[in-house]
mmCIF file of C-alpha atoms in Angstrom:
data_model
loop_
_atom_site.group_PDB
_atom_site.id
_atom_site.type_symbol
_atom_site.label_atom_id
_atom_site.label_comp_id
_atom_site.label_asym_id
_atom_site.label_seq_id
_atom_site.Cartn_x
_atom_site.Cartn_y
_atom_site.Cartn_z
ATOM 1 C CA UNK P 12 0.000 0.000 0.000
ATOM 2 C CA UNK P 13 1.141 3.649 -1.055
ATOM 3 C CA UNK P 14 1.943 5.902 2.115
ATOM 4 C CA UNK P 15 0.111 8.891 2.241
ATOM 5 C CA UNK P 16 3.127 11.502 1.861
ATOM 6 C CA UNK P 17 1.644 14.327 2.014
ATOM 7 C CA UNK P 18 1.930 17.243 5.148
ATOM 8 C CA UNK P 19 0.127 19.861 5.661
ATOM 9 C CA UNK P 20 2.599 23.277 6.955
ATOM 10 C CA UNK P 21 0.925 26.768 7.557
ATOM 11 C CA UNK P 22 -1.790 26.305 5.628
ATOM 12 C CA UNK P 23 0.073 24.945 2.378
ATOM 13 C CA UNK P 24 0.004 21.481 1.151
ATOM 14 C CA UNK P 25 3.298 19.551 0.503
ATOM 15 C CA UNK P 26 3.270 16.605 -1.693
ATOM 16 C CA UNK P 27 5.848 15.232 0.726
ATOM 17 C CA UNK P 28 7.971 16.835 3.515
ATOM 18 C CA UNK P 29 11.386 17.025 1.766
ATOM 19 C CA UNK P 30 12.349 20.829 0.846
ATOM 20 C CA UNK P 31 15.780 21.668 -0.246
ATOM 21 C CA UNK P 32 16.923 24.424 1.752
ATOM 22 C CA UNK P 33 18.282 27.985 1.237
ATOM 23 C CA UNK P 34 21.610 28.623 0.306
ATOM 24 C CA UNK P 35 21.801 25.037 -1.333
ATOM 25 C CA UNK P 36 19.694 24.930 -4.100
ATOM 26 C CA UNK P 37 20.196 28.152 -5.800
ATOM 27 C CA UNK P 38 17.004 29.957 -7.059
ATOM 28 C CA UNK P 39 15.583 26.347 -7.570
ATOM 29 C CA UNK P 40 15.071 26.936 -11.446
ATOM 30 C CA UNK P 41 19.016 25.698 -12.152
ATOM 31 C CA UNK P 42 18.037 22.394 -10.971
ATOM 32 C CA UNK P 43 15.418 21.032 -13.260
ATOM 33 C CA UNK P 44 17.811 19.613 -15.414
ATOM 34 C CA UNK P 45 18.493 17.730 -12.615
ATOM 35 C CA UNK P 46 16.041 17.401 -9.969
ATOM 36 C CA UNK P 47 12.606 16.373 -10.757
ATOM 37 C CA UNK P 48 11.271 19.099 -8.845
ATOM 38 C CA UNK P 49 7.728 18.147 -8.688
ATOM 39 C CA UNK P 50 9.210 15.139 -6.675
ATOM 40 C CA UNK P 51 9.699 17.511 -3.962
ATOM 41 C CA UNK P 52 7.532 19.056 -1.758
ATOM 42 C CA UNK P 53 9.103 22.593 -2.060
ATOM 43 C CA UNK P 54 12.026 24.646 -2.387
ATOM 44 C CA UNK P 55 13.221 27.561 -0.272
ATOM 45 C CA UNK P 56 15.459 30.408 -2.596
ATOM 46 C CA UNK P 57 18.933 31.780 -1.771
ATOM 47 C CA UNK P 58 18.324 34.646 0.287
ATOM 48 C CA UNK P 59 17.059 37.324 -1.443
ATOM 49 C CA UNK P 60 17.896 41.152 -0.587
ATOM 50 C CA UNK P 61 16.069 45.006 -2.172
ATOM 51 C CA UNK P 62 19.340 44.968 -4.194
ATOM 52 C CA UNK P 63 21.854 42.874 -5.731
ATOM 53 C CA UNK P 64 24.486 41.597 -3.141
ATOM 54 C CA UNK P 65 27.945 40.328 -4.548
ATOM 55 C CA UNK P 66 28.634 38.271 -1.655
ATOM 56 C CA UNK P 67 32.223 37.836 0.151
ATOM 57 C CA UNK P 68 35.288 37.192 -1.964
ATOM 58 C CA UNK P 69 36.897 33.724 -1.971
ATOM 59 C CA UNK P 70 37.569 31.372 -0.284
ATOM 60 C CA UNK P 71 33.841 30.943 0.966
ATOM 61 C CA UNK P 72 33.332 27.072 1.415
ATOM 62 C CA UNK P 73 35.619 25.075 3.449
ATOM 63 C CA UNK P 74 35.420 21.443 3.874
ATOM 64 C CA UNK P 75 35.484 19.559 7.665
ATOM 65 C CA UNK P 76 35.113 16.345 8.871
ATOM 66 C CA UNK P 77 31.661 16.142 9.215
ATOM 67 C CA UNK P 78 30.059 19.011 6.786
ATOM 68 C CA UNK P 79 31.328 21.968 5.847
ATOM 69 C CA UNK P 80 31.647 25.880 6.869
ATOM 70 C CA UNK P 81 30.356 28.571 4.200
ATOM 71 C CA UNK P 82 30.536 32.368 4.093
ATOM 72 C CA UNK P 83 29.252 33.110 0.781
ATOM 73 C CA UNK P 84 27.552 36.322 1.901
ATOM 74 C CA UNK P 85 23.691 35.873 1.028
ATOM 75 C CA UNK P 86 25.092 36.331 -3.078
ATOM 76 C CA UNK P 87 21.938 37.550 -4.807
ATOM 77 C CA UNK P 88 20.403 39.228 -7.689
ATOM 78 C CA UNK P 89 18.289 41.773 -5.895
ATOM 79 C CA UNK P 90 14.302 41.284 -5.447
ATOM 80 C CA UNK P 91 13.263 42.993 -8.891
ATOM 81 C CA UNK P 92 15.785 40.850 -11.249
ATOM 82 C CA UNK P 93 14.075 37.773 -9.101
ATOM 83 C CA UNK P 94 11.121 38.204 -10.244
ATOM 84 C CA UNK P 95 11.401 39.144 -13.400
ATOM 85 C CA UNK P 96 13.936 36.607 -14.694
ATOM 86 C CA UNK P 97 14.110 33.629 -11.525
ATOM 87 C CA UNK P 98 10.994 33.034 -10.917
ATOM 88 C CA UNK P 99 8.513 32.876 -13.784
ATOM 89 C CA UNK P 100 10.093 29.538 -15.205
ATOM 90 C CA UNK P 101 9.547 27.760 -11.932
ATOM 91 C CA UNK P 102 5.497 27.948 -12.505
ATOM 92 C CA UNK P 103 6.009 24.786 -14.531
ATOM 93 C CA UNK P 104 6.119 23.035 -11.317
ATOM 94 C CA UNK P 105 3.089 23.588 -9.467
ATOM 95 C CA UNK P 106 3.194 20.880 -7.146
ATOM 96 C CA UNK P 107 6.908 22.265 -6.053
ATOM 97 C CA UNK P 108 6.009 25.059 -3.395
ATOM 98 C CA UNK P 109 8.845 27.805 -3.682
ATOM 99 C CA UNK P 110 9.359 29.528 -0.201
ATOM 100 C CA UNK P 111 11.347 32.919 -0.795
ATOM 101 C CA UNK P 112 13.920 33.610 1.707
ATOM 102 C CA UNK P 113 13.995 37.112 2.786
ATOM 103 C CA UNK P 114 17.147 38.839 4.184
ATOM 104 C CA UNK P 115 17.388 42.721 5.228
ATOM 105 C CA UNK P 116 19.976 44.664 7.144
ATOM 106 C CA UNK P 117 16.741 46.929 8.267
ATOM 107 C CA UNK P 118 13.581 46.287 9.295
ATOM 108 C CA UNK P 119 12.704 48.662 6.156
ATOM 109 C CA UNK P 120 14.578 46.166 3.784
ATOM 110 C CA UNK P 121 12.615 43.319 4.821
ATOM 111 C CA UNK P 122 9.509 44.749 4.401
ATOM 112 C CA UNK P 123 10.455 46.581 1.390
ATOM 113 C CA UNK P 124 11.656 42.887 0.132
ATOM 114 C CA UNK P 125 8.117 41.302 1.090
ATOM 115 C CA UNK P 126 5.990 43.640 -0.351
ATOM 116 C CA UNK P 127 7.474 43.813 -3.776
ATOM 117 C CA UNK P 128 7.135 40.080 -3.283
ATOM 118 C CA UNK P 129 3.601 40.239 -2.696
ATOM 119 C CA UNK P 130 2.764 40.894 -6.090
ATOM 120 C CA UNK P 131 4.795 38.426 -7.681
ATOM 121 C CA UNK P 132 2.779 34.728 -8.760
ATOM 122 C CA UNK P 133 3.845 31.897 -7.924
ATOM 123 C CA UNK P 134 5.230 32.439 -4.404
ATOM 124 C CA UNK P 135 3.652 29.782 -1.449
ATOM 125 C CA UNK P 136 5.181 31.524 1.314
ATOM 126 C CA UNK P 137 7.984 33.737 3.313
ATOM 127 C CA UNK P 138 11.089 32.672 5.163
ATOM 128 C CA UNK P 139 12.194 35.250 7.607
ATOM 129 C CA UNK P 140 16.086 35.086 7.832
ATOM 130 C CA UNK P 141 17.200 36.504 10.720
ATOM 131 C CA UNK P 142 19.808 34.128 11.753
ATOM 132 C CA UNK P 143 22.588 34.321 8.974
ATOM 133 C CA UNK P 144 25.927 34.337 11.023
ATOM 134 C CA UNK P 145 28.170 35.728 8.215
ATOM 135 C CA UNK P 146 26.986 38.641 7.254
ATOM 136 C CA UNK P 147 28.164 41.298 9.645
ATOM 137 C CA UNK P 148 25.018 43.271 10.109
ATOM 138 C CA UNK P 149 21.287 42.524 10.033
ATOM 139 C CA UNK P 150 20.111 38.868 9.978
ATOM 140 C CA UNK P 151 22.452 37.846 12.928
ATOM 141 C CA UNK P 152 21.470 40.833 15.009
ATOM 142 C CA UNK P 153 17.616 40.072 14.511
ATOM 143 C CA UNK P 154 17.917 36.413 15.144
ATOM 144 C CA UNK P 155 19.651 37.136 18.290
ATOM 145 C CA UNK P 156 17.999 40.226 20.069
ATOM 146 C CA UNK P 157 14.734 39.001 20.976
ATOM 147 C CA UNK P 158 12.719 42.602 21.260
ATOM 148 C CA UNK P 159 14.305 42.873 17.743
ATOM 149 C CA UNK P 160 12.961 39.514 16.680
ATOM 150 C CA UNK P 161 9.408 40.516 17.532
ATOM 151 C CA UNK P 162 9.459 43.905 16.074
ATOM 152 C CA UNK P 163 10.670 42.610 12.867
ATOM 153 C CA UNK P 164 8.256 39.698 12.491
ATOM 154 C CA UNK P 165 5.057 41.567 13.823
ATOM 155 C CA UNK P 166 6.246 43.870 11.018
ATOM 156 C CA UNK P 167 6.342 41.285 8.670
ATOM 157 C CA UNK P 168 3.417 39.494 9.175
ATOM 158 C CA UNK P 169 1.057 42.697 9.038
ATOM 159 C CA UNK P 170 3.151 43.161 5.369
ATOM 160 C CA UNK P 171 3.273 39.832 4.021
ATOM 161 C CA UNK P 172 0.131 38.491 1.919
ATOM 162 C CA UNK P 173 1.599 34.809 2.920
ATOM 163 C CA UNK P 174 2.531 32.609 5.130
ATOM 164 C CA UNK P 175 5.570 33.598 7.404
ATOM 165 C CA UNK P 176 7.850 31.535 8.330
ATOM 166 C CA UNK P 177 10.790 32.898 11.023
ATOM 167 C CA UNK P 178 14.386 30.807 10.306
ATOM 168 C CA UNK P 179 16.033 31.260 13.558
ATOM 169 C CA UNK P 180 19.317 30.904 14.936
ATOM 170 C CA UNK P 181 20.946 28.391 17.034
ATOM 171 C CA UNK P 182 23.653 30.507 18.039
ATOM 172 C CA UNK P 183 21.419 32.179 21.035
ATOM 173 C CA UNK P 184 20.906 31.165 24.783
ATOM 174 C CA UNK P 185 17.564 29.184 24.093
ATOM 175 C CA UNK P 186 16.266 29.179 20.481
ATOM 176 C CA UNK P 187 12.796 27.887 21.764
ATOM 177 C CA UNK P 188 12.369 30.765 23.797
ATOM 178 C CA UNK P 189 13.187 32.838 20.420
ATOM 179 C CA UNK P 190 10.359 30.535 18.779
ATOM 180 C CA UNK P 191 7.925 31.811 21.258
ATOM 181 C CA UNK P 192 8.490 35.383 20.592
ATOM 182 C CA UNK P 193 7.781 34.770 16.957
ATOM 183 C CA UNK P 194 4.322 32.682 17.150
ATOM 184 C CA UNK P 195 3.619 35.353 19.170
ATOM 185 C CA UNK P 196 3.822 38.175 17.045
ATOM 186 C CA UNK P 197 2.464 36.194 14.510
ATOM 187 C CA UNK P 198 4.567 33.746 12.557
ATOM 188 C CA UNK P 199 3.133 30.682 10.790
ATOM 189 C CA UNK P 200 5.725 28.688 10.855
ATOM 190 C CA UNK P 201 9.766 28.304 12.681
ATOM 191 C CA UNK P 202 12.076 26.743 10.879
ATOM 192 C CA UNK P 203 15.647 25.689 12.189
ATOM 193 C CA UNK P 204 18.272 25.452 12.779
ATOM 194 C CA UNK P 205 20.240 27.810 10.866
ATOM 195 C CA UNK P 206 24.029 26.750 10.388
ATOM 196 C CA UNK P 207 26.390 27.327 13.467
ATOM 197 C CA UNK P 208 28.791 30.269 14.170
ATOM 198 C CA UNK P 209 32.572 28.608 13.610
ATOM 199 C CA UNK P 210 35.416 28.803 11.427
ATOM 200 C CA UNK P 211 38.694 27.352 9.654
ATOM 201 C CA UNK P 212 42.343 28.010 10.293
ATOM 202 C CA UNK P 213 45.231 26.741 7.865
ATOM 203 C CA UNK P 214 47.916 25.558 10.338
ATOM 204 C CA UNK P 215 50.735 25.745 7.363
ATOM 205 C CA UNK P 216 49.693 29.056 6.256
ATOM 206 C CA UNK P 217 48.327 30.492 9.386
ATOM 207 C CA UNK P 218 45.589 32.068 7.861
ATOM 208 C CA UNK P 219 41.783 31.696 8.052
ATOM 209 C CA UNK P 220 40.010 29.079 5.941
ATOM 210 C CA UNK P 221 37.291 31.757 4.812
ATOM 211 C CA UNK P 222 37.712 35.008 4.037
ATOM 212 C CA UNK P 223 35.613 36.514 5.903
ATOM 213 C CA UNK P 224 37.407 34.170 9.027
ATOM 214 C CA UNK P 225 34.302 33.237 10.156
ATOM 215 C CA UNK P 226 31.616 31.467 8.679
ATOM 216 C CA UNK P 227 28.439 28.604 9.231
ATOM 217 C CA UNK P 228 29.060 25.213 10.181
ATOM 218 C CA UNK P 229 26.789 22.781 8.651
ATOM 219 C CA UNK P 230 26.056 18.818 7.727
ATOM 220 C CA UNK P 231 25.957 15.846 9.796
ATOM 221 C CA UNK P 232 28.068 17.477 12.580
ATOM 222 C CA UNK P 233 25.434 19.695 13.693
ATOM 223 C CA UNK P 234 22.497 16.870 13.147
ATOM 224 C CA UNK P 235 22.028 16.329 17.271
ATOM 225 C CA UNK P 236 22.125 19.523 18.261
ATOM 226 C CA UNK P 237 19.553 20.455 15.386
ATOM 227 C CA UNK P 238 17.490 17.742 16.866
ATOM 228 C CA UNK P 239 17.719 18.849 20.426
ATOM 229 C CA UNK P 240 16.470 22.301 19.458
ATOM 230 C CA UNK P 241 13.661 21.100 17.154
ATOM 231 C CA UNK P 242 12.228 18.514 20.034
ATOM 232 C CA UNK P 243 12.582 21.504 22.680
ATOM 233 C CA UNK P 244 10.693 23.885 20.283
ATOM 234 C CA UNK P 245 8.266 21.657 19.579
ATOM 235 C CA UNK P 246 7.589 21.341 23.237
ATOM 236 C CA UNK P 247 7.359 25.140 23.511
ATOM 237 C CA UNK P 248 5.321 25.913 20.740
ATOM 238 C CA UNK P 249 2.008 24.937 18.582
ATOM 239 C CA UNK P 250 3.278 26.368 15.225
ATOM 240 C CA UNK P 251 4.461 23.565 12.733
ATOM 241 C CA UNK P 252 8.318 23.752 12.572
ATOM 242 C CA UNK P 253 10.397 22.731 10.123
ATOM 243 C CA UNK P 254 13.710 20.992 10.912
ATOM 244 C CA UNK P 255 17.421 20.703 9.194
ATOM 245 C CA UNK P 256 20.761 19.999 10.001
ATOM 246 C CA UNK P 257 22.653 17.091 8.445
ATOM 247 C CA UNK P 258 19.775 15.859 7.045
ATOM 248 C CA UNK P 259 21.154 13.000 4.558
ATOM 249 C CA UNK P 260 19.568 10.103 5.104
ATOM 250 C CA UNK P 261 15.177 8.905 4.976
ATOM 251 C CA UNK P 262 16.102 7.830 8.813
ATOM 252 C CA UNK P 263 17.566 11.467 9.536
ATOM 253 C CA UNK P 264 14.236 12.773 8.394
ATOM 254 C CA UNK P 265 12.267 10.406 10.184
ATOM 255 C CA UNK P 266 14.236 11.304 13.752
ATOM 256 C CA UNK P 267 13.514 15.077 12.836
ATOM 257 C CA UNK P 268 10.031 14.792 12.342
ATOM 258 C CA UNK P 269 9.373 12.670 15.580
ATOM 259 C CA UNK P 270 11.547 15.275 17.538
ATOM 260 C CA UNK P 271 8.265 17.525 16.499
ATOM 261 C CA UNK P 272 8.804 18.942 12.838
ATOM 262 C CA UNK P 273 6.149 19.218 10.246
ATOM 263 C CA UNK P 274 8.665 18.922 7.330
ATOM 264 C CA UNK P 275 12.364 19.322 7.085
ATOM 265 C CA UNK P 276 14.562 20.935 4.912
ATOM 266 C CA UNK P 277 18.225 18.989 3.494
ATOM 267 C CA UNK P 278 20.991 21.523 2.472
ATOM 268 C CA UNK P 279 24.596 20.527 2.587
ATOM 269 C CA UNK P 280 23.265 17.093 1.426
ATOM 270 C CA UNK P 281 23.497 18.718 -1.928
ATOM 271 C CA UNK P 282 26.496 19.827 -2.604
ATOM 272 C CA UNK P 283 27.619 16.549 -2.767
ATOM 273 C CA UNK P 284 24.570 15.093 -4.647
ATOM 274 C CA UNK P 285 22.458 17.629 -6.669
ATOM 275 C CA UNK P 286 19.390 14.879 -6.547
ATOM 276 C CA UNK P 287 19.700 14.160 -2.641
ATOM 277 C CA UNK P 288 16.225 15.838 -1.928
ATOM 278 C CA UNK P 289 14.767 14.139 -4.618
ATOM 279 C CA UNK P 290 16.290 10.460 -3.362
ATOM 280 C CA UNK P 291 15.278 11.822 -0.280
ATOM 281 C CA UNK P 292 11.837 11.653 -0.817
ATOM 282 C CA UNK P 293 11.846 8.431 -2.262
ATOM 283 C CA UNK P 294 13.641 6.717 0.038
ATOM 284 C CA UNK P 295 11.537 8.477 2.973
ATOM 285 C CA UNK P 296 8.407 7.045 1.167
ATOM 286 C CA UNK P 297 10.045 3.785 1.217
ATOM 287 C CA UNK P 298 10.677 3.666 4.581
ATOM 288 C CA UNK P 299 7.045 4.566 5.765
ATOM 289 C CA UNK P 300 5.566 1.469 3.339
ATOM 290 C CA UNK P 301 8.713 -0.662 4.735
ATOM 291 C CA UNK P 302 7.387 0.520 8.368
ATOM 292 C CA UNK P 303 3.392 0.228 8.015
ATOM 293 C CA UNK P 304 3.359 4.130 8.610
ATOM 294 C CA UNK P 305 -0.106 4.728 6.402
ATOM 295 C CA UNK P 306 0.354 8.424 6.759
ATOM 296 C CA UNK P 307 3.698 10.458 6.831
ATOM 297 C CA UNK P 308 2.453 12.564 8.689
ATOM 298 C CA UNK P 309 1.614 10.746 11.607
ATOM 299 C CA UNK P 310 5.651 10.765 12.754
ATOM 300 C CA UNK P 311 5.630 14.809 13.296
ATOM 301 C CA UNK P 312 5.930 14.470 17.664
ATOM 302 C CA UNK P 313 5.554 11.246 17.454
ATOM 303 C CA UNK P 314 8.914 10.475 19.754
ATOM 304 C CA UNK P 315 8.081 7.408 22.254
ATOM 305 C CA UNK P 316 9.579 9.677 25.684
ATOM 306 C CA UNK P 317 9.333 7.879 29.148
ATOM 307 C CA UNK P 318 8.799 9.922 31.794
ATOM 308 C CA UNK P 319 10.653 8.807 35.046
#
């Protein structure tokens, strides 16, 4: 019997809870050579600023043991070239919901980003980042000043003519107390964790691995800490989440969405597979109809916890 893969997240219907995730998938369109995007259940855009950003020089990727640390500086074309040439072609995938990630350096920015947005077709919803930690102003400042937080997102939601969702920080005292200041001023959705504050250092040349020295720390390394936060948000608030962090395998998914997320999102898997969201959700849908698990849905806080 087929599993029913389908999840429902702020109001929006996923075909299945796999969404490749910012930063890692471009502006989703330069995949569909690739990808069979409609084999997804969405796709969230490089973060996208009012104008063009060139991003920091190289190097801006470094390699570790267990992921990999990137500074590439929220690179984009601006919000009017995005609409006008990125996103139009992506309307031949319907069932593929493209989440636009919005970055500012001002509260102004953001909502000057969302409501040029807002008229724009095609777009299923928001994400809020205010939790990049290499840019040197704005998102990081946001993500980790909680008055901030709520200012900006009230803001937000009163502009936005979609659903919201925050992407938070992990690099803060308690990220689900940050999750409760955004569903209460309004968010429809938290997802997280962003990548972690860290960086590189070249023992031979004594130099930093990134040029901007410090960059975000992401793949499997971070994948229990991830978890950690998602299970204590979900026990903090009632606003679907959506969970990432060395996501690379169908079981990795699985352990996500039991911690208490809706749907998750798999980004470093992709640089070294362009396809992995698309195995992904195949081999997730496998594993429910290996499992008897009727309805995919049914694992979001499903975690067996004994109380003693």
């Amino acid at each position: 019997m087929k599993p029913d893969m389908r999840v429902s997240l702020a109001g929006l219907e996923l075909v299945n809870p796999i969404i490749a995730a910012s930063g890692t998938f471009g502006y989703g369109i330069e995949f569909e050579e690739i990808v069979s995007l409609e084999r997804i259940g969405g796709l969230v855009t490089k973060g996208i600023s009012m104008e063009p950003m060139p991003g920091h020089t190289a190097p801006r990727i470094v390699q570790t043991a267990a992921g990999m640390i990137n500074a590439i500086g929220l690179q984009n074309v601006g919000v009017l070239d995005f609409i006008e040439r990125k996103l139009p072609p992506l309307k031949r995938y319907p069932l593929c919901k493209v989440i636009v990630n919005v970055f500012g350096y001002t509260v102004g920015e953001y909502i000057g980003v969302i409501e040029r947005l807002n008229h724009a077709e095609g777009i299923a919803a928001y994400e809020l980042n205010v939790s990049c930690p290499n840019v040197h102003a704005g998102g990081m400042a946001f993500g980790s000043d909680a008055s901030s937080l709520e200012y900006l997102v009230g803001k937000a939601k009163a502009a936005s003519k979609r659903p919201l969702i925050v992407k938070l920080s992990p690099n803060v005292t308690s990220i689900s107390h940050m999750a409760k200041i955004c569903a209460h001023a309004g968010a429809d959705a938290v997802s997280l964790t962003n990548t972690f504050l860290a960086m590189s250092i070249d023992a031979e040349t004594r130099k930093p691995g990134l040029s901007n020295i410090t960059g975000g720390l992401s793949g499997p390394a971070i994948k229990p800490i991830a978890l950690r936060m998602v299970y204590e948000t979900a026990c903090a608030v009632k606003i679907p989440i959506l969970g990432m962090g060395g996501i690379i395998t169908p079981e990795d998914a699985v352990e996500f969405m039991l911690a208490g997320a809706t749907a998750v999102q798999a980004g470093t898997a992709s640089f070294a597979d362009p396809r992995a969201c698309e195995k992904l959700a195949g081999g997730l849908e496998s594993w429910c109809r290996g499992h008897g698990i009727e309805k995919v849905a049914s694992l979001t806080g499903a975690l067996e916890v004994s109380h003693t």
